[in-house]
Amino acid sequence: MSATWDQIVERLRELSDLVAAIKLMHWDQATMMPPAGGAARARAQATLQATAHARFVDPEMGALIDGLSEESLSNEQEANLRLLRREYDKAVRVPQELVRELAEVSGRAYQAWTEARPAADFSVLEPHMVRLLELKKREAEALGYEKEPYDALLDQYEPGMTTAEVESMFQGLLRGLKPLVDEVLDNVGDPPGWLGDRYDPDRQMAFCQWLVSQLNFDVSEGRLDISPHPFTIHIGPGDVRQTTRPDPDNLMMSVYAAVHETGHALYEQGLPREWADLPIGSPPSLGMHESQSRLWENQVARSRPFTDFLLPQLKERFPEEIGMVSPDEFYRGVNHPQRTLIRVTADELTYNLHVSFRFELELALFRGELSVPDLPGAWDDMMSEHLGLRPDSVADGVLQDMHWSTGSFGYFPTYTLGTIYSAVLFAQATAQLPGLKAELRSGVTDSLLDWLRENVHSLGYQHDAKDLIERVGGGPITPEPLLDYLRAKYSELYPSA
Ligand code: ZN
């Protein structure tokens, strides 16, 4: 090992430690912190973030990276160097001034969003969004791109994927999905009553604790807690935390949120420990991360074999509420699709319709085809075109998600990319694991997890997500595996008359 390499590793360890402190502050804020601590916490986090950024863009770091390029390297060092170079170049291209202004303006915009949504008043957010959009366009120019500014933003969340590729994937998906959604929703009645009964939140939480362990989440190296918005965070090796939200009127929401987050958490627990502080020790993209959560939530936990395992377990804990529900009713109930206004509670079938028009809208904003003041109206038109519903209030329309107020443009498509990846992965796993269905029926997921560990988790960031999925899937990524899966599942669940 060279002296230059050792110095780089030492610096990366220090950065990891700073980031671990930031993450722990974030987890604490979302789960435990008294709300009055918010302002001081925001300042402490900003200080640590600025320190970490300054340490990373330090010219000495650049000199070390240049120095390493001259040396003969192992494959692993080579892979790290490539990622490090990419990250460093991006970080130094954006002027400090712009980084600071973006942090300030998005902080104010987010604050405005928290006021605008309950007041159902877009004008509270509008001036902040206008400013934020200008700054994000400048950021895209600074970062550089091949074809259009949106490429630069997308690359921050899904490295290696271009706007044109995502656009064509969405088009292919919509072509297949829209007729399927129309056909299925014609045959769906009302959701069953038991879904909306009252379920004691403490018993829900106890059930979720049991379930995440059953799915092999290692509780000796992690925790499950409660937060209003479920999330997973990797503080450091041996410390992966996830949350869910028990809602007294919606048992299955907390259960499926816990399974979703377990998918993220299993990925984090399966990353190569020996590369913990290095770029190749992390997941390659948000889409890749989301592929894991969606696979466990939908393909596994909403499958017929697994719901057959889940129901008796729930009946044991909620005999009064759910004792009379049959396996058929349960399976249909947890897969009940409907047109709704809200993305985060949308079902598996309609979810990607919500995402696709957000992508179209943000793309139009960055292509200069849409202005911020026209955004609420354009949103309502899109909602009506894609889901056949028109929101009565901007609170259920353009203001429902916080992403844009935090400047996270280019983030939304990763939800759908993740869903597309998950279908490719699950189709391969099913083909290679002939006993999988029988295992799922008895609640055993060990061989599936081993398969994911081998094909995805243990690889860390040796490949961009796109390359990894193409390797596993044996060809270019298309939405077809997802469409095949949805067609097979929903035509069996809701056959047309
Ligand atoms: Zn997720």
XYZ file of C-alpha atoms and ligand atoms in Angstrom:
498
model
C 0.000 0.000 0.000
C 1.364 3.416 -0.940
C 1.796 6.401 1.354
C -0.563 8.465 -0.838
C -3.266 5.810 -0.577
C -2.869 5.689 3.216
C -3.232 9.453 3.454
C -6.376 9.403 1.333
C -7.883 6.648 3.472
C -7.086 8.611 6.624
C -8.884 11.662 5.226
C -11.864 9.599 4.097
C -12.146 8.084 7.603
C -12.229 11.539 9.120
C -14.973 12.550 6.655
C -16.947 9.396 7.514
C -16.775 10.325 11.176
C -18.096 13.817 10.497
C -20.892 12.406 8.348
C -21.742 9.868 11.069
C -22.203 12.752 13.528
C -24.459 14.598 11.047
C -26.541 11.463 10.485
C -26.903 10.770 14.187
C -28.118 14.353 14.700
C -30.607 13.829 11.903
C -31.895 10.548 13.373
C -32.235 12.158 16.792
C -34.114 15.112 15.306
C -36.590 12.815 13.557
C -37.216 10.479 16.510
C -36.358 11.978 19.906
C -35.506 15.674 19.846
C -37.896 18.176 21.479
C -39.219 20.431 18.655
C -37.836 23.524 20.391
C -34.343 22.236 19.682
C -34.874 22.628 15.930
C -33.111 25.958 15.336
C -29.967 25.067 17.320
C -29.851 21.638 15.681
C -30.090 23.148 12.190
C -27.106 25.382 12.993
C -25.038 22.528 14.425
C -25.749 20.386 11.369
C -24.906 23.239 8.981
C -21.588 23.787 10.813
C -20.614 20.129 10.564
C -21.737 19.972 6.934
C -19.656 23.015 5.999
C -16.662 21.529 7.851
C -17.003 18.213 6.018
C -17.387 19.969 2.648
C -14.333 22.161 3.250
C -12.254 19.151 4.323
C -13.252 17.300 1.165
C -12.596 20.098 -1.356
C -9.250 20.933 0.302
C -6.671 21.329 -2.520
C -4.466 18.841 -0.676
C -7.128 16.220 -1.255
C -7.001 17.099 -4.958
C -3.211 16.785 -4.938
C -3.425 13.364 -3.273
C -5.957 12.188 -5.875
C -3.667 13.437 -8.666
C -0.726 11.731 -6.989
C -2.552 8.422 -6.726
C -3.392 8.494 -10.450
C 0.348 8.234 -11.156
C 0.789 5.047 -9.140
C 0.139 1.439 -10.086
C -3.013 0.405 -8.283
C -5.022 -2.692 -7.373
C -8.455 -3.085 -8.992
C -10.079 -2.029 -5.762
C -7.944 1.101 -5.448
C -8.576 1.864 -9.114
C -12.352 1.682 -8.563
C -12.082 3.940 -5.515
C -9.940 6.427 -7.357
C -12.450 6.660 -10.216
C -15.333 7.437 -7.831
C -13.284 9.776 -5.719
C -12.138 11.724 -8.756
C -15.726 12.062 -9.957
C -16.966 13.216 -6.549
C -14.079 15.620 -6.019
C -14.373 17.206 -9.465
C -18.083 17.762 -8.926
C -17.542 19.219 -5.460
C -14.900 21.731 -6.581
C -16.788 22.826 -9.687
C -19.598 24.415 -7.661
C -18.372 27.731 -6.195
C -18.467 27.996 -2.368
C -20.661 31.072 -2.735
C -23.293 29.066 -4.615
C -23.137 26.151 -2.147
C -23.827 28.544 0.709
C -26.619 30.355 -1.123
C -28.276 27.082 -2.089
C -28.181 25.891 1.535
C -29.700 29.159 2.753
C -32.389 29.464 0.094
C -33.451 25.823 0.347
C -33.596 26.168 4.155
C -35.969 29.117 3.769
C -37.946 27.406 1.008
C -38.445 24.302 3.152
C -39.611 26.477 6.045
C -42.035 28.239 3.650
C -43.317 24.834 2.471
C -44.104 23.794 6.069
C -46.292 26.934 6.277
C -47.685 26.863 2.737
C -49.015 23.297 2.883
C -51.296 23.620 5.949
C -52.424 27.038 4.655
C -53.007 25.516 1.172
C -51.364 28.605 -0.283
C -48.749 28.193 -3.024
C -47.932 31.917 -3.009
C -46.091 31.421 0.329
C -43.616 29.094 -1.382
C -43.580 30.611 -4.866
C -40.910 33.354 -4.505
C -38.550 30.901 -2.753
C -39.086 28.311 -5.484
C -38.355 30.884 -8.192
C -35.043 31.732 -6.525
C -34.224 28.080 -5.860
C -34.818 27.167 -9.494
C -32.429 29.927 -10.630
C -29.752 28.652 -8.265
C -30.236 25.015 -9.276
C -29.863 26.030 -12.932
C -26.595 27.751 -12.027
C -25.510 24.652 -10.135
C -26.248 22.494 -13.192
C -24.158 24.851 -15.352
C -21.298 24.676 -12.842
C -21.441 20.878 -12.640
C -21.581 20.545 -16.416
C -23.636 18.151 -18.528
C -23.656 16.495 -21.895
C -27.073 17.355 -23.352
C -29.215 19.367 -20.938
C -29.064 20.885 -17.430
C -31.352 18.203 -15.948
C -28.654 15.594 -16.707
C -26.430 17.235 -14.094
C -29.151 17.116 -11.434
C -30.173 13.534 -12.174
C -26.520 12.505 -11.969
C -26.408 13.559 -8.310
C -28.925 10.852 -7.401
C -28.544 8.299 -10.199
C -24.968 8.511 -11.500
C -24.517 7.172 -15.002
C -28.165 7.588 -16.044
C -29.156 10.289 -18.553
C -32.364 12.288 -18.912
C -32.952 10.776 -22.351
C -32.681 7.229 -20.969
C -35.057 7.982 -18.111
C -37.511 9.681 -20.459
C -37.666 6.689 -22.760
C -38.048 4.313 -19.802
C -40.976 6.329 -18.461
C -42.591 6.423 -21.906
C -42.331 2.637 -22.229
C -43.682 2.147 -18.747
C -46.665 4.470 -19.264
C -47.547 2.821 -22.577
C -48.010 -0.484 -20.781
C -49.188 0.764 -17.412
C -52.025 3.123 -18.325
C -54.226 0.563 -20.109
C -53.560 -1.933 -17.310
C -54.543 0.554 -14.603
C -57.748 1.459 -16.475
C -58.668 -2.190 -16.940
C -57.952 -3.197 -13.342
C -59.636 -0.225 -11.697
C -62.841 -0.994 -13.602
C -63.022 -4.298 -11.729
C -62.106 -3.146 -8.229
C -64.769 -2.518 -5.627
C -64.419 -0.613 -2.352
C -61.517 -1.384 -0.002
C -62.469 -3.949 2.666
C -63.605 -2.545 6.022
C -60.996 -4.338 8.152
C -58.229 -2.259 6.555
C -59.559 0.856 8.285
C -60.393 -0.642 11.715
C -58.672 0.584 14.864
C -55.478 -1.224 15.834
C -53.610 -0.487 19.040
C -50.392 1.392 18.065
C -48.258 -0.337 20.755
C -49.279 -3.769 19.515
C -48.614 -2.604 15.925
C -45.111 -1.592 16.948
C -44.506 -4.898 18.739
C -45.631 -6.705 15.592
C -43.291 -4.620 13.410
C -40.366 -5.362 15.773
C -41.072 -9.069 15.392
C -41.504 -8.826 11.613
C -38.252 -6.967 10.862
C -36.324 -9.628 12.802
C -38.179 -12.367 10.941
C -36.921 -10.737 7.710
C -33.329 -11.024 8.993
C -32.805 -7.393 9.978
C -29.980 -7.819 12.507
C -31.209 -6.054 15.668
C -27.848 -6.527 17.368
C -26.569 -4.062 14.730
C -29.634 -1.891 14.280
C -32.861 -0.475 15.711
C -36.466 0.123 14.733
C -38.051 3.273 16.166
C -41.015 5.558 15.483
C -40.962 8.711 13.348
C -43.680 10.641 11.462
C -41.934 9.923 8.119
C -40.407 6.426 8.032
C -36.744 6.348 6.970
C -33.541 4.310 7.251
C -30.134 5.677 8.142
C -26.721 4.035 8.230
C -24.836 5.764 11.045
C -21.780 3.544 10.634
C -20.748 -0.106 10.519
C -22.827 -2.027 13.059
C -25.395 0.750 13.411
C -28.265 0.822 10.899
C -31.479 2.457 12.129
C -34.938 2.352 10.610
C -38.304 3.798 11.610
C -41.977 3.218 10.969
C -45.177 5.028 11.954
C -48.021 3.164 13.694
C -51.320 4.740 12.627
C -54.241 3.575 14.834
C -56.558 3.612 11.792
C -54.237 1.841 9.395
C -52.462 -1.305 10.538
C -51.071 -2.302 7.164
C -49.424 1.070 6.574
C -47.050 0.664 9.523
C -46.438 -2.993 8.622
C -45.551 -2.267 4.978
C -43.556 0.848 5.908
C -41.499 -1.372 8.242
C -40.956 -3.941 5.474
C -40.018 -1.174 3.001
C -37.475 0.289 5.406
C -36.185 -3.213 6.196
C -35.354 -3.529 2.486
C -33.218 -0.386 2.762
C -31.742 -1.556 6.076
C -30.803 -5.065 4.856
C -28.937 -3.419 1.977
C -26.995 -1.205 4.383
C -26.252 -4.160 6.682
C -25.005 -6.162 3.699
C -22.557 -3.585 2.305
C -18.900 -4.687 2.352
C -17.650 -3.861 5.851
C -13.982 -3.761 4.781
C -14.722 -0.803 2.482
C -16.847 1.041 5.042
C -15.200 4.455 4.690
C -14.368 4.222 0.996
C -16.471 5.329 -1.999
C -16.911 1.726 -3.222
C -18.346 0.740 0.158
C -21.557 2.703 -0.467
C -24.650 1.959 -2.600
C -24.291 3.272 -6.170
C -27.514 5.278 -6.348
C -30.857 6.154 -4.811
C -32.610 4.052 -7.457
C -30.539 1.044 -6.429
C -31.468 1.656 -2.802
C -35.133 1.960 -3.664
C -34.978 -1.286 -5.655
C -34.251 -3.091 -2.389
C -37.056 -1.501 -0.380
C -39.630 -2.002 -3.148
C -38.588 -5.604 -3.720
C -39.169 -6.527 -0.069
C -42.306 -4.430 0.305
C -44.075 -5.443 -2.904
C -42.624 -8.499 -4.610
C -42.038 -10.286 -1.287
C -44.424 -9.010 1.381
C -47.425 -8.351 -0.889
C -47.068 -11.720 -2.656
C -49.644 -14.465 -2.128
C -47.179 -16.885 -0.486
C -45.956 -14.306 1.999
C -49.403 -12.907 2.848
C -50.450 -16.513 3.594
C -47.645 -16.568 6.167
C -48.370 -13.069 7.483
C -52.113 -13.398 8.129
C -52.002 -16.037 10.906
C -49.253 -14.036 12.624
C -51.440 -10.928 12.573
C -54.481 -12.894 13.757
C -52.523 -14.027 16.809
C -51.864 -10.403 17.777
C -55.161 -8.860 16.596
C -57.707 -11.687 17.048
C -60.696 -9.370 17.580
C -59.964 -7.110 14.628
C -58.756 -9.483 11.967
C -59.809 -12.947 13.184
C -62.512 -13.414 10.517
C -60.493 -12.281 7.503
C -59.780 -15.107 5.021
C -56.430 -15.535 3.181
C -58.128 -14.497 -0.094
C -59.602 -11.368 1.472
C -56.301 -10.498 3.088
C -54.302 -10.863 -0.128
C -56.810 -8.735 -2.052
C -56.994 -6.188 0.778
C -53.245 -5.507 0.930
C -53.213 -5.218 -2.880
C -56.244 -2.970 -3.248
C -55.505 -0.428 -5.985
C -57.346 2.870 -6.319
C -56.991 6.312 -7.812
C -55.777 8.636 -5.076
C -54.320 12.127 -4.891
C -51.392 11.376 -2.584
C -48.200 9.705 -3.798
C -46.850 8.419 -0.475
C -49.955 6.347 0.251
C -50.521 5.248 -3.368
C -50.648 1.510 -4.116
C -48.155 -0.522 -6.095
C -50.173 -0.342 -9.331
C -50.782 3.415 -9.546
C -47.652 4.653 -7.703
C -45.502 5.157 -10.785
C -48.172 7.298 -12.469
C -47.677 9.774 -9.607
C -43.918 9.752 -10.096
C -43.971 10.034 -13.878
C -45.780 13.359 -14.003
C -43.542 14.865 -11.309
C -40.615 13.953 -13.549
C -42.316 15.547 -16.566
C -43.023 18.734 -14.591
C -39.523 19.182 -13.213
C -38.064 18.469 -16.606
C -40.319 21.179 -18.098
C -39.132 23.612 -15.387
C -35.485 22.998 -16.294
C -36.115 23.085 -20.028
C -37.737 26.496 -19.611
C -41.089 25.169 -20.846
C -42.858 25.831 -17.544
C -42.605 28.683 -15.017
C -42.979 28.371 -11.241
C -46.196 30.476 -11.077
C -47.795 28.105 -13.628
C -46.729 25.002 -11.691
C -49.891 24.477 -9.543
C -52.183 24.556 -12.591
C -49.878 22.315 -14.611
C -49.801 19.893 -11.672
C -53.593 19.685 -11.514
C -53.801 19.102 -15.285
C -51.236 16.305 -15.074
C -52.985 14.686 -12.110
C -56.206 14.740 -14.042
C -54.572 13.350 -17.203
C -52.696 10.529 -15.451
C -54.995 9.610 -12.564
C -58.341 11.100 -13.561
C -58.560 13.189 -10.388
C -58.343 16.930 -9.770
C -57.258 18.102 -6.294
C -59.558 20.556 -4.490
C -56.590 22.153 -2.783
C -52.885 22.706 -3.531
C -52.221 20.990 -0.180
C -53.202 17.724 -1.907
C -51.694 18.908 -5.190
C -48.379 20.567 -5.888
C -47.630 21.147 -2.181
C -47.939 17.506 -1.064
C -44.243 16.582 -1.364
C -41.366 18.477 0.203
C -38.731 17.499 -2.419
C -38.844 20.638 -4.572
C -38.761 22.961 -1.554
C -35.465 21.375 -0.499
C -34.034 21.779 -4.012
C -34.128 18.016 -4.668
C -34.794 18.211 -8.422
C -33.850 14.973 -10.193
C -34.794 12.878 -7.138
C -38.340 11.764 -8.072
C -37.418 9.537 -11.049
C -35.247 7.374 -8.759
C -38.447 6.007 -7.141
C -39.594 4.577 -10.460
C -36.114 3.526 -11.573
C -35.886 1.610 -8.285
C -39.211 -0.082 -8.988
C -38.031 -1.041 -12.480
C -34.744 -2.392 -11.055
C -36.600 -4.345 -8.369
C -38.629 -6.174 -11.025
C -35.462 -7.112 -12.960
C -33.829 -8.402 -9.778
C -36.840 -10.328 -8.525
C -37.420 -11.997 -11.901
C -33.790 -13.198 -11.865
C -33.938 -14.321 -8.236
C -37.167 -16.253 -8.855
C -35.648 -17.980 -11.890
C -32.533 -18.957 -9.949
C -34.253 -19.962 -6.695
C -36.869 -22.601 -7.561
C -37.835 -23.113 -3.909
C -38.499 -19.428 -3.233
C -42.309 -19.507 -3.273
C -42.437 -22.379 -0.788
C -39.966 -20.596 1.466
C -41.952 -17.366 1.396
C -45.082 -19.315 2.338
C -43.350 -20.331 5.576
C -41.944 -16.834 6.140
C -38.388 -17.846 5.275
C -36.416 -15.335 3.220
C -32.844 -16.545 3.832
C -32.064 -17.754 0.315
C -33.479 -14.575 -1.253
C -31.385 -12.452 1.086
C -28.286 -14.545 0.285
C -28.979 -14.023 -3.419
C -29.275 -10.240 -2.944
C -26.161 -10.199 -0.762
C -24.197 -11.960 -3.486
C -25.587 -10.103 -6.522
C -26.110 -6.608 -5.109
C -25.180 -5.831 -1.487
C -21.637 -7.219 -1.326
C -20.662 -5.375 -4.520
C -21.042 -1.948 -2.900
C -20.313 0.696 -5.523
C -18.090 -1.292 -7.872
C -20.506 -0.525 -10.722
C -23.031 2.209 -11.481
C -26.583 1.031 -10.797
C -27.344 0.840 -14.500
C -24.374 -1.457 -15.183
C -25.112 -3.608 -12.163
C -28.753 -4.150 -13.160
C -27.766 -4.855 -16.778
C -25.224 -7.443 -15.605
C -27.725 -9.209 -13.349
C -30.598 -8.889 -15.836
C -28.468 -9.969 -18.793
C -29.317 -7.028 -21.078
C -30.437 -3.403 -21.352
C -32.848 -2.201 -18.654
C -36.461 -1.993 -19.799
C -39.761 -1.576 -17.933
C -40.985 -4.933 -19.335
C -40.165 -7.110 -16.293
C -42.129 -4.669 -14.121
C -45.056 -4.611 -16.559
C -45.028 -8.435 -16.801
C -45.060 -8.731 -13.020
C -47.919 -6.227 -12.620
C -49.967 -7.762 -15.455
C -49.627 -11.268 -14.044
C -50.425 -10.218 -10.496
C -53.361 -7.909 -11.169
C -55.023 -9.954 -13.896
C -55.174 -12.806 -11.392
C -56.357 -10.557 -8.551
C -58.988 -8.654 -10.546
C -59.881 -10.688 -13.656
C -62.037 -8.811 -16.134
C -65.584 -10.129 -16.315
Zn -37.590 4.002 0.179
